[in-house]
Amino acid sequence: MKITEHIKKANEKTLFSFEIIPPKKGKSIEDLYANIDPLMEFKPPFIDVTTSREEYVYVEKDGLLDRKVTRMRPGTVGICAAIKHKYDVDTVPHVLCGGFTKEETEYLLVDCHYLGIDNVMALRGDAMSHQKYFEASKGGHQYAINLVEQIQNLNRGKYLHDVIESDNCADFCIGVAGYPEKHLEAPSLQTDLKRLKEKVDAGADYVVTQMFFDNKKYFEFVDAAKSMRINIPIIPGIKPIAVKKHLQLLPQVFRIDIPEELIKEVDSCKSNKEVRQVGIEFAIQQSKELLEAGVPVLHYYSMGKSDNIQAIAKELF
């Protein structure tokens, strides 16, 4: 079922969902199941699965360093299929511009269609570690809007190199990212909203926001989006603080603000165990306010661990 159909079927009741990261290669999928199992009691209608782009490693060969391409977390579509089969829940693979050619993207989408995966999250992705700015892969897309356009073309039976007349065309529901505090590369929030409107006009069906810690910024973002006739669901993304270094890391990586009250509480903690509890309590209060406002879904970034998400969901669902 499409995400938009889940939201409509909920009849204004807020749903629970979360995002997982595929385990690194060499790890077992059972490790992933162990983190998903405790969250299934809250009946998530869908689970997002991230995709990692390629990385470079250097291998010594004949006394010289040879640069090789690798992927540390492969298998997003396979993991989506496994989760869908095991838990009977919809899964949302993240589809990236970075690290993929248009043809590779088409193969991925065709596999999703074969597997009965109805939803995809279209994202540009991040720059590689050695790049100052994002650079499109050779033969790949530069912007998420180009990805949305390719997915919509496939929904119409239009492939990269041919058109296929079929009664079984793909019909993907397309999610895109939104930034309540603007994308780190955008010159202004207004410019960023214009880019979001372009993605919606190209065929995006719903928005999931980057993490934020000040609900006021989410509400203002939704109001600003509506004023630009962005009338699709805007799902808030929530990340509980888990370790002390998040105070520096999250603002640095995502260009977001952390409220002073949360900073003071985290600073006063003597261990990361205490920090994790502070993060849980703050996320519960943040989620309650969003719940009262009638958001369509509360979407949590689990980052590979589910105990804190479970503690939050127990208070809400």
PDB file of C-alpha atoms in Angstrom, residues 181 212-214 217 241 244-252 255-264 266 282:
ATOM      1  CA  GLU A 181      15.873  24.778   8.903  1.00  0.00           C
ATOM      2  CA  PHE A 212      14.709  19.002  14.126  1.00  0.00           C
ATOM      3  CA  PHE A 213      14.483  19.712  17.857  1.00  0.00           C
ATOM      4  CA  ASP A 214      12.312  22.824  17.866  1.00  0.00           C
ATOM      5  CA  LYS A 217      10.411  25.419  13.148  1.00  0.00           C
ATOM      6  CA  ILE A 241      19.843  12.655  21.238  1.00  0.00           C
ATOM      7  CA  LYS A 244      27.035  13.711  24.277  1.00  0.00           C
ATOM      8  CA  LYS A 245      28.950  14.234  21.041  1.00  0.00           C
ATOM      9  CA  HIS A 246      25.625  14.722  19.227  1.00  0.00           C
ATOM     10  CA  LEU A 247      25.653  18.287  20.540  1.00  0.00           C
ATOM     11  CA  GLN A 248      28.567  19.031  18.203  1.00  0.00           C
ATOM     12  CA  LEU A 249      28.038  16.415  15.506  1.00  0.00           C
ATOM     13  CA  LEU A 250      24.387  17.008  14.569  1.00  0.00           C
ATOM     14  CA  PRO A 251      24.637  20.801  14.091  1.00  0.00           C
ATOM     15  CA  GLN A 252      27.895  20.353  12.175  1.00  0.00           C
ATOM     16  CA  ARG A 255      23.175  22.540  10.143  1.00  0.00           C
ATOM     17  CA  ILE A 256      20.402  22.384  12.721  1.00  0.00           C
ATOM     18  CA  ASP A 257      19.887  24.227  16.009  1.00  0.00           C
ATOM     19  CA  ILE A 258      19.533  22.453  19.339  1.00  0.00           C
ATOM     20  CA  PRO A 259      17.424  24.219  22.005  1.00  0.00           C
ATOM     21  CA  GLU A 260      19.308  25.656  24.967  1.00  0.00           C
ATOM     22  CA  GLU A 261      17.252  23.662  27.462  1.00  0.00           C
ATOM     23  CA  LEU A 262      18.307  20.405  25.798  1.00  0.00           C
ATOM     24  CA  ILE A 263      21.951  21.501  25.617  1.00  0.00           C
ATOM     25  CA  LYS A 264      21.984  22.276  29.356  1.00  0.00           C
ATOM     26  CA  VAL A 266      22.881  16.986  28.098  1.00  0.00           C
ATOM     27  CA  PHE A 282      12.897  15.268  25.323  1.00  0.00           C
TER      28      PHE A 282
END
